[in-house]
PDB file of C-alpha atoms in Angstrom:
ATOM      1  CA  UNK A 112     -10.970  26.177  16.549  1.00  0.00           C
ATOM      2  CA  UNK A 113     -14.109  24.539  15.085  1.00  0.00           C
ATOM      3  CA  UNK A 114     -17.963  24.488  15.370  1.00  0.00           C
ATOM      4  CA  UNK A 115     -17.728  21.603  17.544  1.00  0.00           C
ATOM      5  CA  UNK A 116     -16.425  21.187  20.758  1.00  0.00           C
ATOM      6  CA  UNK A 117     -15.676  17.389  20.632  1.00  0.00           C
ATOM      7  CA  UNK A 118     -12.989  17.099  17.416  1.00  0.00           C
ATOM      8  CA  UNK A 119     -11.073  20.042  19.618  1.00  0.00           C
ATOM      9  CA  UNK A 120     -11.912  17.885  22.454  1.00  0.00           C
ATOM     10  CA  UNK A 121      -9.871  15.291  20.390  1.00  0.00           C
ATOM     11  CA  UNK A 122      -6.894  17.504  18.557  1.00  0.00           C
ATOM     12  CA  UNK A 123      -6.240  18.839  22.318  1.00  0.00           C
ATOM     13  CA  UNK A 124      -5.862  14.411  23.376  1.00  0.00           C
ATOM     14  CA  UNK A 125      -3.941  13.977  20.546  1.00  0.00           C
ATOM     15  CA  UNK A 126      -1.864  16.869  20.947  1.00  0.00           C
ATOM     16  CA  UNK A 127      -1.879  15.509  24.396  1.00  0.00           C
ATOM     17  CA  UNK A 128      -0.678  12.460  23.722  1.00  0.00           C
ATOM     18  CA  UNK A 129       0.728  11.501  19.981  1.00  0.00           C
ATOM     19  CA  UNK A 130       1.126   7.788  20.663  1.00  0.00           C
ATOM     20  CA  UNK A 131      -2.667   8.076  20.205  1.00  0.00           C
ATOM     21  CA  UNK A 132      -2.962  10.076  17.110  1.00  0.00           C
ATOM     22  CA  UNK A 133      -0.577   7.579  15.839  1.00  0.00           C
ATOM     23  CA  UNK A 134      -3.202   4.941  16.834  1.00  0.00           C
ATOM     24  CA  UNK A 135      -6.392   6.494  15.610  1.00  0.00           C
ATOM     25  CA  UNK A 136      -4.505   7.389  12.058  1.00  0.00           C
ATOM     26  CA  UNK A 137      -3.649   3.964  12.000  1.00  0.00           C
ATOM     27  CA  UNK A 138      -6.915   2.542  12.407  1.00  0.00           C
ATOM     28  CA  UNK A 139      -8.447   5.262  10.120  1.00  0.00           C
ATOM     29  CA  UNK A 140      -5.703   3.958   7.763  1.00  0.00           C
ATOM     30  CA  UNK A 141      -6.243  -0.028   7.964  1.00  0.00           C
ATOM     31  CA  UNK A 142     -10.203   0.958   8.144  1.00  0.00           C
ATOM     32  CA  UNK A 143      -9.760   2.506   4.217  1.00  0.00           C
ATOM     33  CA  UNK A 144      -7.772  -0.344   3.292  1.00  0.00           C
ATOM     34  CA  UNK A 145     -10.368  -3.045   4.245  1.00  0.00           C
ATOM     35  CA  UNK A 146     -12.421  -1.391   2.640  1.00  0.00           C
ATOM     36  CA  UNK A 147     -10.842  -0.700  -0.216  1.00  0.00           C
ATOM     37  CA  UNK A 148     -10.478  -4.272  -0.829  1.00  0.00           C
ATOM     38  CA  UNK A 149     -14.037  -5.466  -0.752  1.00  0.00           C
ATOM     39  CA  UNK A 150     -14.507  -2.706  -2.872  1.00  0.00           C
ATOM     40  CA  UNK A 151     -12.545  -4.820  -5.398  1.00  0.00           C
ATOM     41  CA  UNK A 152     -13.901  -8.616  -3.926  1.00  0.00           C
ATOM     42  CA  UNK A 153     -17.510  -7.377  -4.223  1.00  0.00           C
ATOM     43  CA  UNK A 154     -17.399  -5.390  -7.852  1.00  0.00           C
ATOM     44  CA  UNK A 155     -14.892  -7.890  -9.778  1.00  0.00           C
ATOM     45  CA  UNK A 156     -14.081 -11.310  -8.512  1.00  0.00           C
ATOM     46  CA  UNK A 157     -16.641 -13.903  -9.025  1.00  0.00           C
ATOM     47  CA  UNK A 158     -18.747 -16.756  -6.406  1.00  0.00           C
ATOM     48  CA  UNK A 159     -15.836 -18.287  -5.845  1.00  0.00           C
ATOM     49  CA  UNK A 160     -12.954 -16.206  -5.321  1.00  0.00           C
ATOM     50  CA  UNK A 161     -15.522 -14.144  -3.206  1.00  0.00           C
ATOM     51  CA  UNK A 162     -16.263 -16.574  -0.732  1.00  0.00           C
ATOM     52  CA  UNK A 163     -12.336 -17.629  -0.479  1.00  0.00           C
ATOM     53  CA  UNK A 164     -11.146 -14.204  -0.063  1.00  0.00           C
ATOM     54  CA  UNK A 165     -13.352 -14.203   3.113  1.00  0.00           C
ATOM     55  CA  UNK A 166     -12.858 -17.538   4.055  1.00  0.00           C
ATOM     56  CA  UNK A 167      -8.544 -16.165   3.815  1.00  0.00           C
ATOM     57  CA  UNK A 168      -9.962 -13.079   5.776  1.00  0.00           C
ATOM     58  CA  UNK A 169     -11.219 -14.636   8.287  1.00  0.00           C
ATOM     59  CA  UNK A 170      -8.429 -16.698   9.217  1.00  0.00           C
ATOM     60  CA  UNK A 171      -6.053 -14.251   8.914  1.00  0.00           C
ATOM     61  CA  UNK A 172      -7.460 -12.938  11.324  1.00  0.00           C
ATOM     62  CA  UNK A 173      -8.397 -15.381  13.777  1.00  0.00           C
ATOM     63  CA  UNK A 174      -4.841 -16.656  12.966  1.00  0.00           C
ATOM     64  CA  UNK A 175      -1.616 -14.544  11.468  1.00  0.00           C
ATOM     65  CA  UNK A 176      -0.249 -18.226  10.908  1.00  0.00           C
ATOM     66  CA  UNK A 177      -2.486 -19.443   9.262  1.00  0.00           C
ATOM     67  CA  UNK A 178      -1.261 -22.547   6.900  1.00  0.00           C
ATOM     68  CA  UNK A 179      -2.733 -26.446   5.733  1.00  0.00           C
ATOM     69  CA  UNK A 180      -5.064 -27.946   8.491  1.00  0.00           C
ATOM     70  CA  UNK A 181      -5.843 -25.010  11.037  1.00  0.00           C
ATOM     71  CA  UNK A 182      -9.423 -25.462  12.249  1.00  0.00           C
ATOM     72  CA  UNK A 183     -10.789 -22.270  13.273  1.00  0.00           C
ATOM     73  CA  UNK A 184     -13.887 -21.269  15.384  1.00  0.00           C
ATOM     74  CA  UNK A 185     -16.297 -19.764  12.658  1.00  0.00           C
ATOM     75  CA  UNK A 186     -20.004 -19.971  13.627  1.00  0.00           C
ATOM     76  CA  UNK A 187     -21.384 -18.140  10.649  1.00  0.00           C
ATOM     77  CA  UNK A 188     -24.353 -19.879   8.282  1.00  0.00           C
ATOM     78  CA  UNK A 189     -24.404 -19.523   4.712  1.00  0.00           C
ATOM     79  CA  UNK A 190     -27.283 -16.980   5.276  1.00  0.00           C
ATOM     80  CA  UNK A 191     -24.170 -14.912   6.910  1.00  0.00           C
ATOM     81  CA  UNK A 192     -21.305 -16.228   3.793  1.00  0.00           C
ATOM     82  CA  UNK A 193     -23.241 -14.826   1.187  1.00  0.00           C
ATOM     83  CA  UNK A 194     -24.242 -11.105   3.778  1.00  0.00           C
ATOM     84  CA  UNK A 195     -20.827 -10.625   3.862  1.00  0.00           C
ATOM     85  CA  UNK A 196     -19.900 -11.563  -0.055  1.00  0.00           C
ATOM     86  CA  UNK A 197     -22.791  -9.974  -1.621  1.00  0.00           C
ATOM     87  CA  UNK A 198     -24.055 -12.757  -2.789  1.00  0.00           C
ATOM     88  CA  UNK A 199     -27.890 -15.141  -2.773  1.00  0.00           C
ATOM     89  CA  UNK A 200     -27.482 -17.489   0.010  1.00  0.00           C
ATOM     90  CA  UNK A 201     -28.465 -20.340  -2.934  1.00  0.00           C
ATOM     91  CA  UNK A 202     -25.876 -18.652  -4.747  1.00  0.00           C
ATOM     92  CA  UNK A 203     -23.146 -19.196  -1.890  1.00  0.00           C
ATOM     93  CA  UNK A 204     -24.309 -22.822  -0.769  1.00  0.00           C
ATOM     94  CA  UNK A 205     -22.835 -25.076  -4.131  1.00  0.00           C
ATOM     95  CA  UNK A 206     -20.285 -22.075  -4.067  1.00  0.00           C
ATOM     96  CA  UNK A 207     -19.361 -23.509  -1.211  1.00  0.00           C
ATOM     97  CA  UNK A 208     -19.523 -27.283  -1.956  1.00  0.00           C
ATOM     98  CA  UNK A 209     -17.242 -26.799  -4.787  1.00  0.00           C
ATOM     99  CA  UNK A 210     -14.336 -25.813  -2.380  1.00  0.00           C
ATOM    100  CA  UNK A 211     -14.808 -28.662   0.179  1.00  0.00           C
ATOM    101  CA  UNK A 212     -14.929 -31.073  -2.661  1.00  0.00           C
ATOM    102  CA  UNK A 213     -11.754 -29.408  -3.773  1.00  0.00           C
ATOM    103  CA  UNK A 214     -10.594 -30.617  -0.705  1.00  0.00           C
ATOM    104  CA  UNK A 215     -10.125 -26.973  -0.521  1.00  0.00           C
ATOM    105  CA  UNK A 216     -11.939 -26.280   3.147  1.00  0.00           C
ATOM    106  CA  UNK A 217     -13.859 -28.699   5.744  1.00  0.00           C
ATOM    107  CA  UNK A 218     -17.133 -25.794   7.138  1.00  0.00           C
ATOM    108  CA  UNK A 219     -19.269 -27.763   9.320  1.00  0.00           C
ATOM    109  CA  UNK A 220     -20.881 -26.876  12.557  1.00  0.00           C
ATOM    110  CA  UNK A 221     -19.199 -23.399  12.666  1.00  0.00           C
ATOM    111  CA  UNK A 222     -15.794 -25.164  12.420  1.00  0.00           C
ATOM    112  CA  UNK A 223     -13.555 -24.457   8.973  1.00  0.00           C
ATOM    113  CA  UNK A 224     -10.905 -26.162   7.961  1.00  0.00           C
ATOM    114  CA  UNK A 225      -8.296 -25.084   5.159  1.00  0.00           C
ATOM    115  CA  UNK A 226      -6.772 -27.983   3.804  1.00  0.00           C
ATOM    116  CA  UNK A 227      -5.399 -25.958   1.535  1.00  0.00           C
ATOM    117  CA  UNK A 228      -4.271 -22.589   2.510  1.00  0.00           C
ATOM    118  CA  UNK A 229      -1.614 -21.510  -1.061  1.00  0.00           C
ATOM    119  CA  UNK A 230      -5.078 -22.928  -3.385  1.00  0.00           C
ATOM    120  CA  UNK A 231      -7.521 -20.897  -1.655  1.00  0.00           C
ATOM    121  CA  UNK A 232      -5.207 -17.962  -0.851  1.00  0.00           C
ATOM    122  CA  UNK A 233      -4.460 -17.570  -5.077  1.00  0.00           C
ATOM    123  CA  UNK A 234      -8.810 -18.406  -5.315  1.00  0.00           C
ATOM    124  CA  UNK A 235      -9.350 -15.586  -3.598  1.00  0.00           C
ATOM    125  CA  UNK A 236      -7.322 -13.097  -4.880  1.00  0.00           C
ATOM    126  CA  UNK A 237      -5.714 -12.923  -0.957  1.00  0.00           C
ATOM    127  CA  UNK A 238      -2.792 -11.008   0.184  1.00  0.00           C
ATOM    128  CA  UNK A 239      -3.013  -9.967   4.317  1.00  0.00           C
ATOM    129  CA  UNK A 240      -0.972  -7.332   3.627  1.00  0.00           C
ATOM    130  CA  UNK A 241      -3.584  -5.195   3.489  1.00  0.00           C
ATOM    131  CA  UNK A 242      -4.794  -5.778   7.152  1.00  0.00           C
ATOM    132  CA  UNK A 243      -1.095  -4.093   8.415  1.00  0.00           C
ATOM    133  CA  UNK A 244      -1.090  -7.491  10.440  1.00  0.00           C
ATOM    134  CA  UNK A 245       2.723  -6.540  11.541  1.00  0.00           C
ATOM    135  CA  UNK A 246       2.819  -3.984  13.812  1.00  0.00           C
ATOM    136  CA  UNK A 247       6.742  -3.672  11.751  1.00  0.00           C
ATOM    137  CA  UNK A 248       4.824  -2.166   9.040  1.00  0.00           C
ATOM    138  CA  UNK A 249       3.402   1.470   8.549  1.00  0.00           C
ATOM    139  CA  UNK A 250       0.234   1.642   6.533  1.00  0.00           C
ATOM    140  CA  UNK A 251       1.694   4.211   4.595  1.00  0.00           C
ATOM    141  CA  UNK A 252       4.344   1.206   3.222  1.00  0.00           C
TER     142      UNK A 252
END
């Protein structure tokens, strides 16, 4: 028994419902994988790669079959993108403009279109495996 009665209740519930315990464990593993990926994103990637990575992650979360020409409702401002990537909005604007000029994305009025998924993925060094979206995969795989 612990000093916290809530801990005891959680343990009792997990013992009574093992699948709930597995789901909680999986959720914890996914959270830690996302956290590790974002530490790398902020600490090691340049602005272009950070923004590309963010856009890839959002596209995958919105549609696990992201591909060229897919459009996504993405009501984020450049300030939101800057905050999420640890950049200033002053730096974010020309970086997004560069991705647009290269023909990789369109981003306007809350709508993101990915025109070249493979190039955006490559720039962002993005692999969706850390999101564990495939229900058949275990977070330990």
